[in-house]
PDB file of C-alpha atoms and ligand atoms in Angstrom:
ATOM      1  CA  MET N 119     126.447-132.153 -72.967  1.00  0.00           C
ATOM      2  CA  LYS N 120     126.860-135.810 -72.422  1.00  0.00           C
ATOM      3  CA  PRO N 121     129.953-136.514 -70.363  1.00  0.00           C
ATOM      4  CA  SER N 122     132.479-138.337 -72.319  1.00  0.00           C
ATOM      5  CA  ARG N 123     132.999-141.925 -71.381  1.00  0.00           C
ATOM      6  CA  PRO N 124     136.340-142.444 -69.629  1.00  0.00           C
ATOM      7  CA  SER N 125     138.865-144.224 -71.696  1.00  0.00           C
ATOM      8  CA  SER N 126     139.755-147.817 -70.745  1.00  0.00           C
ATOM      9  CA  ARG N 127     143.270-146.625 -69.806  1.00  0.00           C
ATOM     10  CA  SER N 128     141.932-144.117 -67.266  1.00  0.00           C
ATOM     11  CA  ARG N 129     139.511-146.760 -65.880  1.00  0.00           C
ATOM     12  CA  ILE N 130     142.435-149.130 -65.241  1.00  0.00           C
ATOM     13  CA  GLY N 131     144.320-146.269 -63.624  1.00  0.00           C
ATOM     14  CA  ALA N 132     141.389-145.513 -61.327  1.00  0.00           C
ATOM     15  CA  PHE N 133     141.135-149.208 -60.400  1.00  0.00           C
ATOM     16  CA  LEU N 134     144.801-149.396 -59.530  1.00  0.00           C
ATOM     17  CA  LEU N 135     144.496-146.181 -57.515  1.00  0.00           C
ATOM     18  CA  ALA N 136     141.581-147.676 -55.583  1.00  0.00           C
ATOM     19  CA  LEU N 137     143.586-150.796 -54.914  1.00  0.00           C
ATOM     20  CA  TRP N 138     146.526-148.727 -53.742  1.00  0.00           C
ATOM     21  CA  LEU N 139     144.333-146.584 -51.516  1.00  0.00           C
ATOM     22  CA  GLY N 140     142.631-149.690 -50.165  1.00  0.00           C
ATOM     23  CA  GLY N 141     145.983-151.116 -49.326  1.00  0.00           C
ATOM     24  CA  CYS N 142     147.033-147.889 -47.708  1.00  0.00           C
ATOM     25  CA  ALA N 143     144.118-148.092 -45.327  1.00  0.00           C
ATOM     26  CA  THR N 144     145.825-150.959 -43.550  1.00  0.00           C
ATOM     27  CA  VAL N 145     149.158-149.160 -43.318  1.00  0.00           C
ATOM     28  CA  PRO N 146     149.453-146.987 -40.210  1.00  0.00           C
ATOM     29  CA  ALA N 147     150.051-143.372 -40.987  1.00  0.00           C
ATOM     30  CA  VAL N 148     152.831-143.208 -38.404  1.00  0.00           C
ATOM     31  CA  PRO N 149     155.579-145.780 -38.561  1.00  0.00           C
ATOM     32  CA  PRO N 150     155.683-147.980 -35.456  1.00  0.00           C
ATOM     33  CA  GLU N 151     158.028-147.044 -32.699  1.00  0.00           C
ATOM     34  CA  PRO N 152     161.222-149.046 -32.935  1.00  0.00           C
ATOM     35  CA  VAL N 153     161.295-151.767 -30.309  1.00  0.00           C
ATOM     36  CA  ALA N 154     163.879-150.869 -27.725  1.00  0.00           C
ATOM     37  CA  PRO N 155     166.402-153.568 -26.957  1.00  0.00           C
ATOM     38  CA  ASP N 156     165.454-155.471 -23.832  1.00  0.00           C
ATOM     39  CA  VAL N 157     168.052-153.934 -21.588  1.00  0.00           C
ATOM     40  CA  VAL N 158     165.963-153.828 -18.422  1.00  0.00           C
ATOM     41  CA  SER N 159     165.141-157.513 -18.130  1.00  0.00           C
ATOM     42  CA  PRO N 160     166.511-158.897 -14.865  1.00  0.00           C
ATOM     43  CA  PRO N 161     169.820-160.679 -15.222  1.00  0.00           C
ATOM     44  CA  LYS N 162     169.617-164.423 -15.120  1.00  0.00           C
ATOM     45  CA  ASP N 163     171.208-166.103 -12.135  1.00  0.00           C
ATOM     46  CA  PRO N 164     174.804-166.849 -13.019  1.00  0.00           C
ATOM     47  CA  PRO N 165     175.634-170.528 -13.140  1.00  0.00           C
ATOM     48  CA  PRO N 166     177.212-171.842  -9.933  1.00  0.00           C
ATOM     49  CA  ALA N 167     180.926-171.240  -9.808  1.00  0.00           C
ATOM     50  CA  LYS N 168     183.034-174.282 -10.554  1.00  0.00           C
ATOM     51  CA  LEU N 169     184.952-175.350  -7.476  1.00  0.00           C
ATOM     52  CA  VAL N 170     188.689-175.181  -7.977  1.00  0.00           C
ATOM     53  CA  ILE N 171     190.549-175.663  -4.712  1.00  0.00           C
ATOM     54  CA  ASP N 172     194.287-175.407  -4.131  1.00  0.00           C
ATOM     55  CA  ARG N 173     195.051-178.256  -1.718  1.00  0.00           C
ATOM     56  CA  LEU N 174     198.206-179.234   0.105  1.00  0.00           C
ATOM     57  CA  PRO N 175     200.047-182.431  -0.875  1.00  0.00           C
ATOM     58  CA  PRO N 176     198.376-185.633   0.401  1.00  0.00           C
ATOM     59  CA  ASP N 177     201.360-186.422   2.650  1.00  0.00           C
ATOM     60  CA  PHE N 178     201.289-182.965   4.314  1.00  0.00           C
ATOM     61  CA  LEU N 179     201.493-183.271   8.097  1.00  0.00           C
ATOM     62  CA  HIS N 180     198.407-181.459   9.358  1.00  0.00           C
ATOM     63  CA  GLY N 181     197.756-180.175  12.882  1.00  0.00           C
ATOM     64  CA  GLY N 182     194.458-180.118  14.746  1.00  0.00           C
ATOM     65  CA  GLU N 183     192.535-183.064  16.141  1.00  0.00           C
ATOM     66  CA  ALA N 184     190.862-185.833  14.206  1.00  0.00           C
ATOM     67  CA  ARG N 185     187.052-185.855  14.141  1.00  0.00           C
ATOM     68  CA  THR N 186     184.237-187.599  12.312  1.00  0.00           C
ATOM     69  CA  THR N 187     181.630-186.290   9.877  1.00  0.00           C
ATOM     70  CA  GLY N 188     178.995-186.548  12.623  1.00  0.00           C
ATOM     71  CA  ASP N 189     180.862-183.907  14.657  1.00  0.00           C
ATOM     72  CA  ILE N 190     180.331-181.204  12.025  1.00  0.00           C
ATOM     73  CA  ASP N 191     177.176-179.075  12.157  1.00  0.00           C
ATOM     74  CA  LEU N 192     178.402-175.490  11.625  1.00  0.00           C
ATOM     75  CA  ILE N 193     180.167-173.457   8.937  1.00  0.00           C
ATOM     76  CA  VAL N 194     181.748-170.279  10.325  1.00  0.00           C
ATOM     77  CA  ILE N 195     182.534-167.352   8.011  1.00  0.00           C
ATOM     78  CA  HIS N 196     185.391-164.967   8.849  1.00  0.00           C
ATOM     79  CA  SER N 197     187.240-162.146   7.164  1.00  0.00           C
ATOM     80  CA  ILE N 198     190.999-161.783   7.259  1.00  0.00           C
ATOM     81  CA  GLY N 199     190.848-158.141   8.374  1.00  0.00           C
ATOM     82  CA  GLY N 200     189.446-157.085  11.718  1.00  0.00           C
ATOM     83  CA  PRO N 201     189.357-154.214  14.195  1.00  0.00           C
ATOM     84  CA  THR N 202     192.248-153.245  16.422  1.00  0.00           C
ATOM     85  CA  CYS N 203     192.858-150.103  18.413  1.00  0.00           C
ATOM     86  CA  ARG N 204     195.791-147.889  17.424  1.00  0.00           C
ATOM     87  CA  ASN N 205     196.426-144.518  19.018  1.00  0.00           C
ATOM     88  CA  ASP N 206     192.918-144.551  20.475  1.00  0.00           C
ATOM     89  CA  ALA N 207     191.345-145.087  17.018  1.00  0.00           C
ATOM     90  CA  VAL N 208     189.762-148.182  15.463  1.00  0.00           C
ATOM     91  CA  TYR N 209     191.958-149.584  12.733  1.00  0.00           C
ATOM     92  CA  PHE N 210     191.172-152.497  10.436  1.00  0.00           C
ATOM     93  CA  THR N 211     194.125-154.658   9.563  1.00  0.00           C
ATOM     94  CA  PRO N 212     194.818-154.814   5.833  1.00  0.00           C
ATOM     95  CA  ALA N 213     194.078-158.007   3.946  1.00  0.00           C
ATOM     96  CA  ASN N 214     196.084-157.979   0.740  1.00  0.00           C
ATOM     97  CA  GLY N 215     196.976-161.165  -1.094  1.00  0.00           C
ATOM     98  CA  SER N 216     195.459-164.267  -2.628  1.00  0.00           C
ATOM     99  CA  ALA N 217     193.826-167.273  -0.992  1.00  0.00           C
ATOM    100  CA  VAL N 218     197.085-169.221  -1.310  1.00  0.00           C
ATOM    101  CA  PHE N 219     199.037-166.332   0.252  1.00  0.00           C
ATOM    102  CA  TRP N 220     196.770-166.355   3.336  1.00  0.00           C
ATOM    103  CA  ARG N 221     196.637-170.146   3.510  1.00  0.00           C
ATOM    104  CA  ASP N 222     200.422-170.114   3.662  1.00  0.00           C
ATOM    105  CA  TRP N 223     200.272-167.333   6.287  1.00  0.00           C
ATOM    106  CA  PHE N 224     198.063-169.544   8.454  1.00  0.00           C
ATOM    107  CA  LEU N 225     200.486-172.449   7.982  1.00  0.00           C
ATOM    108  CA  GLY N 226     203.291-170.335   9.408  1.00  0.00           C
ATOM    109  CA  GLU N 227     201.200-168.643  12.067  1.00  0.00           C
ATOM    110  CA  GLY N 228     200.953-171.547  14.464  1.00  0.00           C
ATOM    111  CA  GLY N 229     198.200-170.397  16.807  1.00  0.00           C
ATOM    112  CA  LYS N 230     195.436-169.864  14.255  1.00  0.00           C
ATOM    113  CA  SER N 231     194.236-172.167  11.529  1.00  0.00           C
ATOM    114  CA  ILE N 232     191.381-172.432   9.060  1.00  0.00           C
ATOM    115  CA  HIS N 233     189.919-174.987   6.694  1.00  0.00           C
ATOM    116  CA  TYR N 234     189.477-172.785   3.616  1.00  0.00           C
ATOM    117  CA  VAL N 235     190.417-169.317   2.401  1.00  0.00           C
ATOM    118  CA  VAL N 236     188.432-167.678  -0.418  1.00  0.00           C
ATOM    119  CA  GLY N 237     190.220-164.875  -2.272  1.00  0.00           C
ATOM    120  CA  ARG N 238     188.802-161.760  -3.882  1.00  0.00           C
ATOM    121  CA  GLU N 239     189.046-163.310  -7.337  1.00  0.00           C
ATOM    122  CA  GLY N 240     187.178-166.462  -6.326  1.00  0.00           C
ATOM    123  CA  ASP N 241     190.375-168.429  -5.720  1.00  0.00           C
ATOM    124  CA  ILE N 242     190.090-171.027  -2.963  1.00  0.00           C
ATOM    125  CA  ALA N 243     192.874-172.632  -0.918  1.00  0.00           C
ATOM    126  CA  GLN N 244     192.517-175.317   1.727  1.00  0.00           C
ATOM    127  CA  GLN N 245     194.723-175.257   4.777  1.00  0.00           C
ATOM    128  CA  ARG N 246     193.331-178.063   6.865  1.00  0.00           C
ATOM    129  CA  PRO N 247     191.296-181.164   5.960  1.00  0.00           C
ATOM    130  CA  GLU N 248     187.681-181.001   7.105  1.00  0.00           C
ATOM    131  CA  LEU N 249     188.080-184.053   9.344  1.00  0.00           C
ATOM    132  CA  ARG N 250     190.679-182.263  11.447  1.00  0.00           C
ATOM    133  CA  THR N 251     189.794-179.365  13.743  1.00  0.00           C
ATOM    134  CA  ALA N 252     191.061-175.858  13.041  1.00  0.00           C
ATOM    135  CA  GLY N 253     191.587-173.023  15.550  1.00  0.00           C
ATOM    136  CA  HIS N 254     189.467-170.185  14.146  1.00  0.00           C
ATOM    137  CA  VAL N 255     187.088-169.320  17.040  1.00  0.00           C
ATOM    138  CA  SER N 256     188.691-168.688  20.420  1.00  0.00           C
ATOM    139  CA  PHE N 257     187.163-169.849  23.659  1.00  0.00           C
ATOM    140  CA  GLY N 258     185.003-167.491  25.676  1.00  0.00           C
ATOM    141  CA  GLY N 259     182.449-166.480  23.085  1.00  0.00           C
ATOM    142  CA  ILE N 260     178.738-167.193  22.994  1.00  0.00           C
ATOM    143  CA  MET N 261     179.186-170.794  21.895  1.00  0.00           C
ATOM    144  CA  THR N 262     181.790-173.182  23.170  1.00  0.00           C
ATOM    145  CA  GLU N 263     183.374-176.069  21.330  1.00  0.00           C
ATOM    146  CA  VAL N 264     182.870-174.247  18.051  1.00  0.00           C
ATOM    147  CA  ASN N 265     186.158-175.422  16.606  1.00  0.00           C
ATOM    148  CA  ARG N 266     185.286-179.019  17.405  1.00  0.00           C
ATOM    149  CA  ARG N 267     182.061-178.915  15.394  1.00  0.00           C
ATOM    150  CA  SER N 268     182.679-176.383  12.625  1.00  0.00           C
ATOM    151  CA  ILE N 269     184.343-175.815   9.301  1.00  0.00           C
ATOM    152  CA  GLY N 270     186.011-172.397   9.184  1.00  0.00           C
ATOM    153  CA  ILE N 271     186.192-170.281   6.042  1.00  0.00           C
ATOM    154  CA  GLU N 272     188.141-167.025   5.754  1.00  0.00           C
ATOM    155  CA  LEU N 273     187.223-164.406   3.159  1.00  0.00           C
ATOM    156  CA  VAL N 274     190.074-162.191   2.019  1.00  0.00           C
ATOM    157  CA  ASN N 275     188.528-158.827   2.918  1.00  0.00           C
ATOM    158  CA  ARG N 276     189.214-156.062   5.413  1.00  0.00           C
ATOM    159  CA  GLY N 277     185.913-156.751   7.174  1.00  0.00           C
ATOM    160  CA  ASP N 278     185.503-153.044   7.814  1.00  0.00           C
ATOM    161  CA  GLY N 279     182.052-152.589   6.293  1.00  0.00           C
ATOM    162  CA  ILE N 280     183.597-150.435   3.559  1.00  0.00           C
ATOM    163  CA  GLU N 281     185.302-152.882   1.242  1.00  0.00           C
ATOM    164  CA  PRO N 282     182.665-154.755  -0.777  1.00  0.00           C
ATOM    165  CA  PHE N 283     182.772-158.497  -1.385  1.00  0.00           C
ATOM    166  CA  PRO N 284     183.259-159.036  -5.145  1.00  0.00           C
ATOM    167  CA  GLU N 285     180.572-161.133  -6.866  1.00  0.00           C
ATOM    168  CA  VAL N 286     183.180-163.624  -8.065  1.00  0.00           C
ATOM    169  CA  GLN N 287     184.334-164.134  -4.474  1.00  0.00           C
ATOM    170  CA  LEU N 288     180.775-164.613  -3.223  1.00  0.00           C
ATOM    171  CA  GLY N 289     180.092-166.991  -6.123  1.00  0.00           C
ATOM    172  CA  ALA N 290     183.041-169.164  -5.126  1.00  0.00           C
ATOM    173  CA  LEU N 291     181.984-169.056  -1.458  1.00  0.00           C
ATOM    174  CA  LYS N 292     178.413-170.064  -2.336  1.00  0.00           C
ATOM    175  CA  ALA N 293     179.632-172.988  -4.420  1.00  0.00           C
ATOM    176  CA  LEU N 294     181.934-174.070  -1.580  1.00  0.00           C
ATOM    177  CA  VAL N 295     179.362-173.848   1.233  1.00  0.00           C
ATOM    178  CA  ALA N 296     176.641-175.495  -0.875  1.00  0.00           C
ATOM    179  CA  GLU N 297     178.957-178.410  -1.608  1.00  0.00           C
ATOM    180  CA  ILE N 298     180.002-178.732   2.052  1.00  0.00           C
ATOM    181  CA  ALA N 299     176.415-178.456   3.338  1.00  0.00           C
ATOM    182  CA  ALA N 300     175.279-181.146   0.905  1.00  0.00           C
ATOM    183  CA  ARG N 301     177.954-183.573   2.129  1.00  0.00           C
ATOM    184  CA  TYR N 302     177.099-183.072   5.818  1.00  0.00           C
ATOM    185  CA  ASP N 303     173.348-182.557   5.283  1.00  0.00           C
ATOM    186  CA  LEU N 304     173.457-179.105   6.900  1.00  0.00           C
ATOM    187  CA  PRO N 305     170.549-176.596   6.776  1.00  0.00           C
ATOM    188  CA  PRO N 306     171.126-172.958   5.684  1.00  0.00           C
ATOM    189  CA  GLU N 307     171.086-171.862   9.351  1.00  0.00           C
ATOM    190  CA  ALA N 308     174.250-173.897   9.922  1.00  0.00           C
ATOM    191  CA  LEU N 309     176.111-171.076   8.182  1.00  0.00           C
ATOM    192  CA  VAL N 310     177.019-168.425  10.779  1.00  0.00           C
ATOM    193  CA  THR N 311     179.389-165.486  11.090  1.00  0.00           C
ATOM    194  CA  HIS N 312     182.233-165.235  13.573  1.00  0.00           C
ATOM    195  CA  ALA N 313     180.665-162.011  14.897  1.00  0.00           C
ATOM    196  CA  ALA N 314     177.495-163.920  15.790  1.00  0.00           C
ATOM    197  CA  LEU N 315     179.499-166.386  17.889  1.00  0.00           C
ATOM    198  CA  ASP N 316     181.668-164.004  19.880  1.00  0.00           C
ATOM    199  CA  ASP N 317     180.367-160.710  21.254  1.00  0.00           C
ATOM    200  CA  ARG N 318     183.236-160.129  23.673  1.00  0.00           C
ATOM    201  CA  MET N 319     184.714-156.639  23.867  1.00  0.00           C
ATOM    202  CA  GLN N 320     188.255-155.429  23.514  1.00  0.00           C
ATOM    203  CA  ALA N 321     189.545-152.804  25.903  1.00  0.00           C
ATOM    204  CA  ASP N 322     187.967-149.437  25.179  1.00  0.00           C
ATOM    205  CA  CYS N 323     189.342-147.637  22.146  1.00  0.00           C
ATOM    206  CA  GLY N 324     189.443-143.877  22.496  1.00  0.00           C
ATOM    207  CA  GLY N 325     186.855-144.109  25.244  1.00  0.00           C
ATOM    208  CA  ALA N 326     184.414-146.156  23.145  1.00  0.00           C
ATOM    209  CA  PRO N 327     183.791-149.881  23.515  1.00  0.00           C
ATOM    210  CA  LEU N 328     185.094-152.037  20.676  1.00  0.00           C
ATOM    211  CA  ARG N 329     184.074-155.600  19.839  1.00  0.00           C
ATOM    212  CA  ARG N 330     186.819-158.186  19.533  1.00  0.00           C
ATOM    213  CA  ASN N 331     185.273-159.759  16.458  1.00  0.00           C
ATOM    214  CA  LEU N 332     183.068-158.073  13.897  1.00  0.00           C
ATOM    215  CA  ASP N 333     183.936-160.295  10.970  1.00  0.00           C
ATOM    216  CA  PRO N 334     183.076-160.759   8.234  1.00  0.00           C
ATOM    217  CA  GLY N 335     181.487-157.322   8.712  1.00  0.00           C
ATOM    218  CA  PRO N 336     178.191-155.633   7.904  1.00  0.00           C
ATOM    219  CA  LEU N 337     178.551-155.925   4.121  1.00  0.00           C
ATOM    220  CA  PHE N 338     178.596-159.722   4.183  1.00  0.00           C
ATOM    221  CA  PRO N 339     175.316-160.940   2.603  1.00  0.00           C
ATOM    222  CA  LEU N 340     174.580-163.734   5.067  1.00  0.00           C
ATOM    223  CA  GLU N 341     171.073-164.583   3.852  1.00  0.00           C
ATOM    224  CA  ASP N 342     172.165-164.509   0.219  1.00  0.00           C
ATOM    225  CA  VAL N 343     174.914-167.040   0.929  1.00  0.00           C
ATOM    226  CA  ARG N 344     172.548-169.165   3.043  1.00  0.00           C
ATOM    227  CA  ALA N 345     170.175-169.209   0.058  1.00  0.00           C
ATOM    228  CA  ALA N 346     172.837-171.052  -1.920  1.00  0.00           C
ATOM    229  CA  ILE N 347     172.462-173.918   0.564  1.00  0.00           C
ATOM    230  CA  LYS N 348     168.656-173.717   0.425  1.00  0.00           C
ATOM    231  CA  ALA N 349     168.682-173.832  -3.372  1.00  0.00           C
ATOM    232  CA  GLN N 350     170.498-177.117  -3.695  1.00  0.00           C
TER     233      GLN N 350
HETATM  234 ZN1   ZN G 525     186.967-164.397  12.589  1.00  0.00          ZN
END
């Protein structure tokens, strides 16, 4: 029996089916995996913190000795807190308060002074103009005449190696030291810690030797802050 000729309608249907199947060949059988949001890309460097500094009135009568820009070749980093010995145990003095609070404490303290204080929230207060010396490194350490040649910066922190330095505080410090280093043409190595300048010991504490100055403590990221000077 002669097969019947397909009707024109069924031929069009077969053609469309072929087209559809042909098209399907390019469609993957399994839908593509959804693209995960790019959550693991490294964070971009935050922009440098804007320097906002609380300064004393221009007619404020400052202490210290006058000096010139050529005298300055060091920036010394401190922390407010530090080790003392109480009842034969090492105790770190607390360091609560803002940069302005500690600047005002230094103003009333008499014996000690500092150029800048950087608070935990990135707040900065200036106690003494840079072209006047401040008393922040006592005599008898590894280097002499440090106060004559340095700018001193206090970080509000216990300095005990337990309390971290908040990013916002480090951001403000980096902006401050980069700006200072640029004005005096200082290399990154000009930034040093108080602990690196004074390795003298206190009297033994509970039978163990105790350094006089450990600040700003082991959690201070020295090379990271120096890199802010290098990057400028
Ligand atoms: Zn210090």
